[in-house]
Amino acid sequence: MKVVGLTGGIGSGKSTIAKMFNNLGVAVYIADDEAKKLMNTDERIRTQIISLLGEDSYRDGELNRPFIADVVFNDKSKLNKLNAIVHPAVGNHFEAWKSKQIGEYVIKEVAILFENEGHKQCDHTILVVAPLELRISRVLNRDKTSREQVLSRANNQWDDDQKIPLADFVIHNIDMQDSEKQVYKIHKEITS
């Protein structure tokens, strides 16, 4: 079964594009969602995160995402160490999930696919792009956050110019109807 990596900068609309593939019958694995679940349920991961970031990493037994984001998006060393804890566990979880899927391919949505060289484990890659101001606007409408926090998170991701040469397909996600057409065209190309 083929693995198709789906990525894009914060606010590009990765999740929206992933849903479009899912509507075509393609199984979709959202790595960030699964990572959050593992960070909340895997005791070994929890212990490592507390050791790295402190007791404030969890509040009332749940992952304290605002605290963690504030720490790691302002300290690249801690972000790299956190990724080194979480990413291998997510990779193992994905492989187990994939083995239960049917179809010609699955989508693996990953925020930092190229930055972590995850694209090397994919048969194809799709990059979702949108203008920066539109992306910022989407995140501000979606999350309780500030423009500065969005830019801080964006600055921890590569620019689209760095990712485009590595992507097999690029979806310009500005207009929903146009994005659906692009998704359908890519789906047909992967399955033909």
Short mmCIF file of N, CA and C in Angstrom, two decimals:
data_model
loop_
_atom_site.label_atom_id
_atom_site.label_comp_id
_atom_site.label_asym_id
_atom_site.label_seq_id
_atom_site.Cartn_x
_atom_site.Cartn_y
_atom_site.Cartn_z
N MET A 1 0.85 -1.19 0.00
CA MET A 1 0.00 0.00 0.00
C MET A 1 0.88 1.25 0.00
N LYS A 2 0.54 2.17 -0.88
CA LYS A 2 1.31 3.41 -0.96
C LYS A 2 1.00 4.32 0.22
N VAL A 3 2.02 5.09 0.61
CA VAL A 3 1.86 6.13 1.63
C VAL A 3 2.06 7.47 0.93
N VAL A 4 1.06 8.33 1.06
CA VAL A 4 1.13 9.67 0.48
C VAL A 4 1.20 10.67 1.63
N GLY A 5 2.33 11.35 1.72
CA GLY A 5 2.51 12.36 2.76
C GLY A 5 1.82 13.65 2.36
N LEU A 6 1.08 14.22 3.27
CA LEU A 6 0.36 15.49 3.04
C LEU A 6 0.86 16.49 4.07
N THR A 7 1.33 17.63 3.61
CA THR A 7 1.89 18.61 4.52
C THR A 7 1.59 20.03 4.04
N GLY A 8 1.91 20.98 4.87
CA GLY A 8 1.72 22.39 4.54
C GLY A 8 1.94 23.21 5.79
N GLY A 9 2.24 24.47 5.61
CA GLY A 9 2.47 25.36 6.74
C GLY A 9 1.20 25.56 7.57
N ILE A 10 1.39 26.08 8.77
CA ILE A 10 0.27 26.35 9.65
C ILE A 10 -0.76 27.23 8.93
N GLY A 11 -2.02 26.81 8.99
CA GLY A 11 -3.10 27.57 8.38
C GLY A 11 -3.26 27.36 6.88
N SER A 12 -2.46 26.47 6.30
CA SER A 12 -2.56 26.25 4.85
C SER A 12 -3.82 25.50 4.47
N GLY A 13 -4.37 24.75 5.42
CA GLY A 13 -5.60 23.99 5.14
C GLY A 13 -5.35 22.51 4.94
N LYS A 14 -4.29 21.99 5.56
CA LYS A 14 -3.98 20.56 5.44
C LYS A 14 -5.17 19.69 5.83
N SER A 15 -5.79 20.01 6.96
CA SER A 15 -6.90 19.19 7.46
C SER A 15 -8.08 19.23 6.51
N THR A 16 -8.35 20.37 5.93
CA THR A 16 -9.44 20.50 4.96
C THR A 16 -9.15 19.64 3.74
N ILE A 17 -7.93 19.68 3.26
CA ILE A 17 -7.54 18.87 2.10
C ILE A 17 -7.60 17.38 2.46
N ALA A 18 -7.15 17.03 3.68
CA ALA A 18 -7.21 15.64 4.12
C ALA A 18 -8.65 15.13 4.10
N LYS A 19 -9.60 15.97 4.54
CA LYS A 19 -11.02 15.57 4.53
C LYS A 19 -11.51 15.33 3.10
N MET A 20 -11.00 16.12 2.17
CA MET A 20 -11.40 15.94 0.77
C MET A 20 -10.94 14.58 0.26
N PHE A 21 -9.72 14.17 0.62
CA PHE A 21 -9.25 12.83 0.24
C PHE A 21 -10.07 11.76 0.94
N ASN A 22 -10.38 11.99 2.21
CA ASN A 22 -11.19 11.03 2.96
C ASN A 22 -12.57 10.86 2.31
N ASN A 23 -13.14 11.96 1.80
CA ASN A 23 -14.43 11.90 1.11
C ASN A 23 -14.37 11.07 -0.17
N LEU A 24 -13.15 10.88 -0.70
CA LEU A 24 -12.96 10.03 -1.89
C LEU A 24 -12.70 8.58 -1.49
N GLY A 25 -12.80 8.29 -0.19
CA GLY A 25 -12.63 6.93 0.30
C GLY A 25 -11.21 6.57 0.72
N VAL A 26 -10.34 7.56 0.80
CA VAL A 26 -8.95 7.33 1.20
C VAL A 26 -8.84 7.44 2.71
N ALA A 27 -8.20 6.43 3.34
CA ALA A 27 -7.97 6.48 4.78
C ALA A 27 -6.93 7.56 5.08
N VAL A 28 -7.19 8.36 6.13
CA VAL A 28 -6.32 9.48 6.47
C VAL A 28 -5.85 9.35 7.91
N TYR A 29 -4.55 9.50 8.10
CA TYR A 29 -3.92 9.47 9.43
C TYR A 29 -3.43 10.88 9.72
N ILE A 30 -3.97 11.49 10.77
CA ILE A 30 -3.58 12.85 11.15
C ILE A 30 -2.51 12.73 12.25
N ALA A 31 -1.25 12.88 11.88
CA ALA A 31 -0.15 12.63 12.81
C ALA A 31 -0.21 13.51 14.05
N ASP A 32 -0.56 14.79 13.91
CA ASP A 32 -0.61 15.67 15.08
C ASP A 32 -1.68 15.21 16.08
N ASP A 33 -2.84 14.80 15.58
CA ASP A 33 -3.90 14.32 16.48
C ASP A 33 -3.46 13.06 17.21
N GLU A 34 -2.84 12.15 16.47
CA GLU A 34 -2.39 10.90 17.09
C GLU A 34 -1.26 11.16 18.08
N ALA A 35 -0.39 12.12 17.76
CA ALA A 35 0.68 12.48 18.69
C ALA A 35 0.10 13.00 20.01
N LYS A 36 -0.93 13.85 19.92
CA LYS A 36 -1.56 14.38 21.15
C LYS A 36 -2.16 13.25 21.98
N LYS A 37 -2.81 12.31 21.29
CA LYS A 37 -3.40 11.17 22.02
C LYS A 37 -2.31 10.38 22.73
N LEU A 38 -1.21 10.08 22.01
CA LEU A 38 -0.12 9.33 22.61
C LEU A 38 0.52 10.08 23.77
N MET A 39 0.65 11.39 23.63
CA MET A 39 1.24 12.21 24.70
C MET A 39 0.36 12.20 25.95
N ASN A 40 -0.93 11.98 25.76
CA ASN A 40 -1.85 11.92 26.90
C ASN A 40 -2.00 10.52 27.50
N THR A 41 -1.76 9.49 26.68
CA THR A 41 -2.08 8.13 27.15
C THR A 41 -0.86 7.24 27.38
N ASP A 42 0.27 7.52 26.76
CA ASP A 42 1.44 6.67 26.90
C ASP A 42 2.28 7.16 28.08
N GLU A 43 2.34 6.35 29.12
CA GLU A 43 3.01 6.75 30.37
C GLU A 43 4.50 7.02 30.16
N ARG A 44 5.14 6.25 29.28
CA ARG A 44 6.57 6.45 29.02
C ARG A 44 6.82 7.82 28.38
N ILE A 45 5.96 8.17 27.41
CA ILE A 45 6.09 9.47 26.75
C ILE A 45 5.83 10.59 27.76
N ARG A 46 4.79 10.43 28.56
CA ARG A 46 4.45 11.43 29.57
C ARG A 46 5.63 11.69 30.51
N THR A 47 6.26 10.62 30.97
CA THR A 47 7.40 10.74 31.88
C THR A 47 8.55 11.49 31.22
N GLN A 48 8.82 11.17 29.95
CA GLN A 48 9.90 11.84 29.23
C GLN A 48 9.61 13.32 29.01
N ILE A 49 8.36 13.66 28.72
CA ILE A 49 7.98 15.06 28.51
C ILE A 49 8.13 15.85 29.80
N ILE A 50 7.68 15.28 30.91
CA ILE A 50 7.80 15.97 32.21
C ILE A 50 9.28 16.16 32.54
N SER A 51 10.08 15.16 32.26
CA SER A 51 11.52 15.26 32.51
C SER A 51 12.14 16.38 31.68
N LEU A 52 11.69 16.52 30.45
CA LEU A 52 12.22 17.55 29.55
C LEU A 52 11.70 18.95 29.86
N LEU A 53 10.38 19.07 30.07
CA LEU A 53 9.75 20.39 30.14
C LEU A 53 9.21 20.77 31.52
N GLY A 54 9.15 19.81 32.44
CA GLY A 54 8.69 20.12 33.78
C GLY A 54 7.25 19.70 34.04
N GLU A 55 6.87 19.78 35.32
CA GLU A 55 5.55 19.34 35.78
C GLU A 55 4.41 20.12 35.12
N ASP A 56 4.67 21.36 34.71
CA ASP A 56 3.62 22.17 34.09
C ASP A 56 3.20 21.65 32.71
N SER A 57 3.90 20.63 32.21
CA SER A 57 3.57 20.05 30.90
C SER A 57 2.19 19.39 30.91
N TYR A 58 1.73 19.01 32.11
CA TYR A 58 0.41 18.39 32.25
C TYR A 58 -0.36 19.14 33.32
N ARG A 59 -1.65 19.34 33.04
CA ARG A 59 -2.53 20.01 34.00
C ARG A 59 -3.77 19.12 34.16
N ASP A 60 -4.06 18.74 35.38
CA ASP A 60 -5.20 17.86 35.67
C ASP A 60 -5.11 16.56 34.85
N GLY A 61 -3.89 16.05 34.70
CA GLY A 61 -3.69 14.79 34.01
C GLY A 61 -3.70 14.87 32.49
N GLU A 62 -3.95 16.05 31.95
CA GLU A 62 -4.00 16.24 30.49
C GLU A 62 -2.83 17.10 30.03
N LEU A 63 -2.42 16.86 28.81
CA LEU A 63 -1.35 17.63 28.19
C LEU A 63 -1.69 19.11 28.24
N ASN A 64 -0.76 19.93 28.71
CA ASN A 64 -0.95 21.37 28.80
C ASN A 64 -0.37 21.99 27.52
N ARG A 65 -1.16 21.91 26.45
CA ARG A 65 -0.68 22.33 25.12
C ARG A 65 -0.24 23.79 25.05
N PRO A 66 -0.97 24.73 25.63
CA PRO A 66 -0.50 26.13 25.55
C PRO A 66 0.89 26.30 26.19
N PHE A 67 1.09 25.66 27.34
CA PHE A 67 2.38 25.76 28.02
C PHE A 67 3.49 25.16 27.15
N ILE A 68 3.25 23.96 26.63
CA ILE A 68 4.26 23.28 25.82
C ILE A 68 4.57 24.08 24.56
N ALA A 69 3.54 24.58 23.90
CA ALA A 69 3.75 25.38 22.68
C ALA A 69 4.57 26.62 22.99
N ASP A 70 4.26 27.27 24.11
CA ASP A 70 4.98 28.48 24.49
C ASP A 70 6.47 28.18 24.71
N VAL A 71 6.76 27.04 25.32
CA VAL A 71 8.15 26.67 25.59
C VAL A 71 8.88 26.27 24.31
N VAL A 72 8.32 25.29 23.58
CA VAL A 72 9.08 24.71 22.47
C VAL A 72 9.16 25.59 21.24
N PHE A 73 8.16 26.44 21.01
CA PHE A 73 8.23 27.28 19.83
C PHE A 73 9.12 28.50 20.05
N ASN A 74 9.65 28.63 21.26
CA ASN A 74 10.62 29.68 21.55
C ASN A 74 11.99 29.11 21.91
N ASP A 75 12.13 27.79 21.83
CA ASP A 75 13.40 27.13 22.16
C ASP A 75 13.56 25.93 21.23
N LYS A 76 14.29 26.14 20.14
CA LYS A 76 14.43 25.11 19.10
C LYS A 76 15.04 23.82 19.65
N SER A 77 15.94 23.93 20.61
CA SER A 77 16.57 22.75 21.20
C SER A 77 15.52 21.88 21.91
N LYS A 78 14.63 22.53 22.67
CA LYS A 78 13.58 21.77 23.36
C LYS A 78 12.57 21.20 22.37
N LEU A 79 12.29 21.95 21.30
CA LEU A 79 11.39 21.44 20.26
C LEU A 79 11.98 20.17 19.63
N ASN A 80 13.26 20.21 19.32
CA ASN A 80 13.91 19.04 18.73
C ASN A 80 13.89 17.85 19.69
N LYS A 81 14.12 18.10 20.97
CA LYS A 81 14.11 17.02 21.96
C LYS A 81 12.70 16.45 22.13
N LEU A 82 11.69 17.33 22.12
CA LEU A 82 10.31 16.86 22.21
C LEU A 82 9.97 16.00 20.99
N ASN A 83 10.36 16.48 19.81
CA ASN A 83 10.11 15.71 18.58
C ASN A 83 10.80 14.34 18.64
N ALA A 84 11.99 14.29 19.22
CA ALA A 84 12.72 13.03 19.33
C ALA A 84 12.01 12.04 20.26
N ILE A 85 11.21 12.54 21.18
CA ILE A 85 10.42 11.69 22.07
C ILE A 85 9.16 11.20 21.34
N VAL A 86 8.48 12.12 20.69
CA VAL A 86 7.14 11.84 20.16
C VAL A 86 7.15 11.18 18.78
N HIS A 87 8.01 11.64 17.89
CA HIS A 87 7.96 11.17 16.49
C HIS A 87 8.17 9.67 16.32
N PRO A 88 9.13 9.05 17.01
CA PRO A 88 9.26 7.59 16.84
C PRO A 88 8.00 6.83 17.28
N ALA A 89 7.37 7.28 18.36
CA ALA A 89 6.14 6.63 18.82
C ALA A 89 5.02 6.79 17.80
N VAL A 90 4.91 7.97 17.20
CA VAL A 90 3.89 8.20 16.18
C VAL A 90 4.19 7.34 14.94
N GLY A 91 5.46 7.22 14.58
CA GLY A 91 5.83 6.39 13.44
C GLY A 91 5.41 4.94 13.63
N ASN A 92 5.64 4.40 14.82
CA ASN A 92 5.23 3.03 15.13
C ASN A 92 3.71 2.89 15.10
N HIS A 93 3.02 3.89 15.67
CA HIS A 93 1.56 3.88 15.70
C HIS A 93 1.00 3.91 14.27
N PHE A 94 1.62 4.74 13.41
CA PHE A 94 1.17 4.84 12.01
C PHE A 94 1.31 3.49 11.31
N GLU A 95 2.44 2.81 11.49
CA GLU A 95 2.66 1.53 10.82
C GLU A 95 1.60 0.51 11.24
N ALA A 96 1.26 0.49 12.53
CA ALA A 96 0.22 -0.43 13.01
C ALA A 96 -1.13 -0.07 12.40
N TRP A 97 -1.44 1.24 12.34
CA TRP A 97 -2.69 1.72 11.75
C TRP A 97 -2.76 1.35 10.27
N LYS A 98 -1.67 1.60 9.54
CA LYS A 98 -1.63 1.35 8.09
C LYS A 98 -1.90 -0.11 7.77
N SER A 99 -1.39 -1.00 8.61
CA SER A 99 -1.55 -2.44 8.34
C SER A 99 -3.01 -2.88 8.38
N LYS A 100 -3.88 -2.05 8.94
CA LYS A 100 -5.30 -2.39 9.05
C LYS A 100 -6.15 -1.72 7.97
N GLN A 101 -5.53 -0.93 7.10
CA GLN A 101 -6.27 -0.18 6.09
C GLN A 101 -6.38 -0.96 4.79
N ILE A 102 -7.37 -0.57 3.98
CA ILE A 102 -7.52 -1.14 2.65
C ILE A 102 -7.51 0.00 1.64
N GLY A 103 -7.25 -0.32 0.39
CA GLY A 103 -7.20 0.70 -0.65
C GLY A 103 -5.82 0.74 -1.28
N GLU A 104 -5.69 1.57 -2.30
CA GLU A 104 -4.41 1.66 -3.00
C GLU A 104 -3.38 2.48 -2.24
N TYR A 105 -3.88 3.46 -1.46
CA TYR A 105 -2.96 4.30 -0.71
C TYR A 105 -3.65 4.89 0.51
N VAL A 106 -2.83 5.37 1.43
CA VAL A 106 -3.33 6.11 2.59
C VAL A 106 -2.66 7.48 2.59
N ILE A 107 -3.32 8.42 3.22
CA ILE A 107 -2.77 9.76 3.40
C ILE A 107 -2.23 9.85 4.83
N LYS A 108 -1.01 10.34 4.95
CA LYS A 108 -0.43 10.63 6.27
C LYS A 108 -0.20 12.13 6.33
N GLU A 109 -1.06 12.81 7.10
CA GLU A 109 -0.94 14.26 7.23
C GLU A 109 0.05 14.58 8.34
N VAL A 110 1.11 15.30 7.98
CA VAL A 110 2.18 15.63 8.92
C VAL A 110 2.56 17.11 8.74
N ALA A 111 2.58 17.86 9.83
CA ALA A 111 2.87 19.30 9.74
C ALA A 111 4.29 19.56 9.24
N ILE A 112 5.26 18.78 9.70
CA ILE A 112 6.65 19.03 9.32
C ILE A 112 7.25 17.81 8.62
N LEU A 113 6.64 17.43 7.53
CA LEU A 113 7.03 16.23 6.76
C LEU A 113 8.45 16.35 6.20
N PHE A 114 8.74 17.47 5.56
CA PHE A 114 10.05 17.65 4.92
C PHE A 114 11.13 17.99 5.95
N GLU A 115 10.77 18.80 6.93
CA GLU A 115 11.73 19.23 7.95
C GLU A 115 12.34 18.04 8.70
N ASN A 116 11.53 16.99 8.89
CA ASN A 116 12.00 15.81 9.62
C ASN A 116 12.35 14.65 8.70
N GLU A 117 12.42 14.94 7.40
CA GLU A 117 12.76 13.95 6.39
C GLU A 117 11.76 12.79 6.32
N GLY A 118 10.53 13.04 6.78
CA GLY A 118 9.48 12.03 6.71
C GLY A 118 9.07 11.72 5.29
N HIS A 119 9.33 12.64 4.38
CA HIS A 119 8.97 12.42 2.97
C HIS A 119 9.73 11.24 2.37
N LYS A 120 10.85 10.88 2.98
CA LYS A 120 11.64 9.76 2.46
C LYS A 120 10.95 8.41 2.70
N GLN A 121 9.96 8.39 3.60
CA GLN A 121 9.18 7.17 3.84
C GLN A 121 7.85 7.17 3.08
N CYS A 122 7.69 8.12 2.17
CA CYS A 122 6.44 8.25 1.42
C CYS A 122 6.67 7.90 -0.05
N ASP A 123 5.62 7.36 -0.67
CA ASP A 123 5.67 7.08 -2.10
C ASP A 123 5.42 8.34 -2.92
N HIS A 124 4.59 9.23 -2.39
CA HIS A 124 4.30 10.52 -3.01
C HIS A 124 4.14 11.55 -1.89
N THR A 125 4.32 12.82 -2.25
CA THR A 125 4.09 13.89 -1.27
C THR A 125 3.22 14.98 -1.89
N ILE A 126 2.36 15.53 -1.05
CA ILE A 126 1.48 16.63 -1.45
C ILE A 126 1.74 17.79 -0.49
N LEU A 127 2.00 18.95 -1.06
CA LEU A 127 2.20 20.17 -0.28
C LEU A 127 1.01 21.09 -0.48
N VAL A 128 0.42 21.54 0.62
CA VAL A 128 -0.70 22.49 0.57
C VAL A 128 -0.14 23.88 0.85
N VAL A 129 -0.40 24.81 -0.04
CA VAL A 129 0.11 26.17 0.13
C VAL A 129 -1.03 27.18 0.05
N ALA A 130 -0.81 28.32 0.69
CA ALA A 130 -1.74 29.45 0.64
C ALA A 130 -0.94 30.69 1.04
N PRO A 131 -1.38 31.87 0.64
CA PRO A 131 -0.66 33.09 1.02
C PRO A 131 -0.59 33.24 2.55
N LEU A 132 0.52 33.78 3.04
CA LEU A 132 0.75 33.87 4.48
C LEU A 132 -0.37 34.62 5.21
N GLU A 133 -0.82 35.73 4.69
CA GLU A 133 -1.87 36.49 5.40
C GLU A 133 -3.17 35.70 5.51
N LEU A 134 -3.50 34.93 4.47
CA LEU A 134 -4.68 34.07 4.53
C LEU A 134 -4.49 32.99 5.59
N ARG A 135 -3.30 32.41 5.64
CA ARG A 135 -3.01 31.38 6.65
C ARG A 135 -3.13 31.94 8.06
N ILE A 136 -2.57 33.13 8.28
CA ILE A 136 -2.65 33.76 9.60
C ILE A 136 -4.10 34.00 9.97
N SER A 137 -4.87 34.52 9.03
CA SER A 137 -6.29 34.80 9.26
C SER A 137 -7.05 33.52 9.63
N ARG A 138 -6.77 32.43 8.93
CA ARG A 138 -7.43 31.15 9.22
C ARG A 138 -7.13 30.70 10.65
N VAL A 139 -5.87 30.78 11.05
CA VAL A 139 -5.49 30.31 12.39
C VAL A 139 -6.09 31.22 13.46
N LEU A 140 -6.09 32.52 13.24
CA LEU A 140 -6.67 33.44 14.23
C LEU A 140 -8.17 33.17 14.39
N ASN A 141 -8.85 32.82 13.30
CA ASN A 141 -10.28 32.50 13.37
C ASN A 141 -10.53 31.16 14.03
N ARG A 142 -9.56 30.22 13.91
CA ARG A 142 -9.72 28.86 14.41
C ARG A 142 -9.29 28.70 15.86
N ASP A 143 -8.18 29.32 16.23
CA ASP A 143 -7.58 29.11 17.56
C ASP A 143 -7.66 30.38 18.40
N LYS A 144 -7.58 30.17 19.70
CA LYS A 144 -7.46 31.32 20.61
C LYS A 144 -5.97 31.61 20.73
N THR A 145 -5.48 32.45 19.83
CA THR A 145 -4.05 32.73 19.78
C THR A 145 -3.83 34.14 19.26
N SER A 146 -2.58 34.54 19.20
CA SER A 146 -2.25 35.86 18.68
C SER A 146 -1.48 35.74 17.38
N ARG A 147 -1.42 36.82 16.66
CA ARG A 147 -0.65 36.85 15.41
C ARG A 147 0.81 36.47 15.67
N GLU A 148 1.36 36.97 16.78
CA GLU A 148 2.76 36.68 17.12
C GLU A 148 2.97 35.19 17.34
N GLN A 149 2.01 34.53 18.00
CA GLN A 149 2.14 33.09 18.25
C GLN A 149 2.04 32.31 16.94
N VAL A 150 1.18 32.74 16.04
CA VAL A 150 1.06 32.07 14.74
C VAL A 150 2.37 32.21 13.98
N LEU A 151 2.93 33.41 13.96
CA LEU A 151 4.19 33.64 13.26
C LEU A 151 5.33 32.85 13.89
N SER A 152 5.31 32.73 15.23
CA SER A 152 6.34 31.95 15.92
C SER A 152 6.29 30.49 15.47
N ARG A 153 5.06 29.95 15.38
CA ARG A 153 4.92 28.56 14.92
C ARG A 153 5.30 28.43 13.45
N ALA A 154 4.92 29.39 12.65
CA ALA A 154 5.26 29.36 11.22
C ALA A 154 6.78 29.42 11.02
N ASN A 155 7.45 30.17 11.87
CA ASN A 155 8.90 30.32 11.75
C ASN A 155 9.65 29.03 12.10
N ASN A 156 8.98 28.08 12.75
CA ASN A 156 9.59 26.78 13.04
C ASN A 156 9.35 25.79 11.91
N GLN A 157 8.70 26.24 10.85
CA GLN A 157 8.48 25.41 9.67
C GLN A 157 9.25 26.02 8.51
N TRP A 158 9.61 25.17 7.56
CA TRP A 158 10.27 25.70 6.37
C TRP A 158 9.31 26.56 5.57
N ASP A 159 9.87 27.49 4.80
CA ASP A 159 9.07 28.28 3.86
C ASP A 159 8.61 27.36 2.72
N ASP A 160 7.50 27.74 2.10
CA ASP A 160 6.99 26.97 0.97
C ASP A 160 8.04 26.84 -0.13
N ASP A 161 8.84 27.89 -0.33
CA ASP A 161 9.88 27.85 -1.37
C ASP A 161 10.87 26.71 -1.14
N GLN A 162 11.11 26.35 0.11
CA GLN A 162 12.01 25.23 0.42
C GLN A 162 11.33 23.89 0.18
N LYS A 163 10.01 23.85 0.38
CA LYS A 163 9.28 22.58 0.29
C LYS A 163 8.81 22.24 -1.12
N ILE A 164 8.48 23.25 -1.91
CA ILE A 164 7.92 23.01 -3.24
C ILE A 164 8.80 22.09 -4.09
N PRO A 165 10.12 22.28 -4.13
CA PRO A 165 10.94 21.39 -4.97
C PRO A 165 10.91 19.93 -4.51
N LEU A 166 10.58 19.69 -3.25
CA LEU A 166 10.55 18.33 -2.71
C LEU A 166 9.19 17.64 -2.90
N ALA A 167 8.17 18.43 -3.20
CA ALA A 167 6.80 17.89 -3.29
C ALA A 167 6.51 17.33 -4.68
N ASP A 168 5.79 16.20 -4.69
CA ASP A 168 5.34 15.64 -5.96
C ASP A 168 4.14 16.42 -6.52
N PHE A 169 3.29 16.89 -5.61
CA PHE A 169 2.09 17.64 -5.99
C PHE A 169 1.99 18.86 -5.07
N VAL A 170 1.50 19.98 -5.62
CA VAL A 170 1.28 21.19 -4.83
C VAL A 170 -0.17 21.61 -5.03
N ILE A 171 -0.89 21.76 -3.92
CA ILE A 171 -2.28 22.23 -3.96
C ILE A 171 -2.30 23.67 -3.47
N HIS A 172 -2.79 24.56 -4.32
CA HIS A 172 -2.96 25.97 -3.95
C HIS A 172 -4.36 26.09 -3.34
N ASN A 173 -4.40 26.15 -2.01
CA ASN A 173 -5.66 26.08 -1.27
C ASN A 173 -6.17 27.47 -0.92
N ILE A 174 -6.81 28.08 -1.90
CA ILE A 174 -7.38 29.41 -1.70
C ILE A 174 -8.90 29.34 -1.85
N ASP A 175 -9.34 28.71 -2.93
CA ASP A 175 -10.77 28.56 -3.24
C ASP A 175 -11.15 27.08 -3.06
N MET A 176 -12.17 26.80 -2.26
CA MET A 176 -12.53 25.41 -1.94
C MET A 176 -12.88 24.57 -3.16
N GLN A 177 -13.66 25.14 -4.07
CA GLN A 177 -14.04 24.36 -5.26
C GLN A 177 -12.82 24.01 -6.11
N ASP A 178 -11.92 24.97 -6.24
CA ASP A 178 -10.69 24.72 -6.99
C ASP A 178 -9.83 23.68 -6.27
N SER A 179 -9.78 23.75 -4.95
CA SER A 179 -9.00 22.78 -4.17
C SER A 179 -9.56 21.38 -4.36
N GLU A 180 -10.88 21.24 -4.37
CA GLU A 180 -11.51 19.93 -4.58
C GLU A 180 -11.13 19.36 -5.95
N LYS A 181 -11.09 20.22 -6.96
CA LYS A 181 -10.68 19.77 -8.30
C LYS A 181 -9.23 19.29 -8.29
N GLN A 182 -8.37 20.02 -7.59
CA GLN A 182 -6.96 19.63 -7.51
C GLN A 182 -6.82 18.28 -6.79
N VAL A 183 -7.57 18.10 -5.72
CA VAL A 183 -7.53 16.84 -4.96
C VAL A 183 -7.97 15.68 -5.85
N TYR A 184 -9.06 15.87 -6.57
CA TYR A 184 -9.58 14.80 -7.43
C TYR A 184 -8.56 14.43 -8.51
N LYS A 185 -7.93 15.44 -9.10
CA LYS A 185 -6.93 15.20 -10.14
C LYS A 185 -5.74 14.41 -9.57
N ILE A 186 -5.27 14.77 -8.39
CA ILE A 186 -4.15 14.06 -7.76
C ILE A 186 -4.56 12.63 -7.44
N HIS A 187 -5.76 12.47 -6.89
CA HIS A 187 -6.28 11.13 -6.55
C HIS A 187 -6.27 10.24 -7.80
N LYS A 188 -6.76 10.76 -8.91
CA LYS A 188 -6.79 9.99 -10.15
C LYS A 188 -5.38 9.63 -10.61
N GLU A 189 -4.46 10.56 -10.46
CA GLU A 189 -3.08 10.30 -10.89
C GLU A 189 -2.42 9.23 -10.02
N ILE A 190 -2.66 9.26 -8.72
CA ILE A 190 -2.07 8.27 -7.82
C ILE A 190 -2.66 6.89 -8.07
N THR A 191 -3.95 6.82 -8.38
CA THR A 191 -4.61 5.52 -8.52
C THR A 191 -4.56 4.96 -9.94
N SER A 192 -4.04 5.72 -10.89
CA SER A 192 -4.01 5.21 -12.28
C SER A 192 -2.75 4.43 -12.56
#
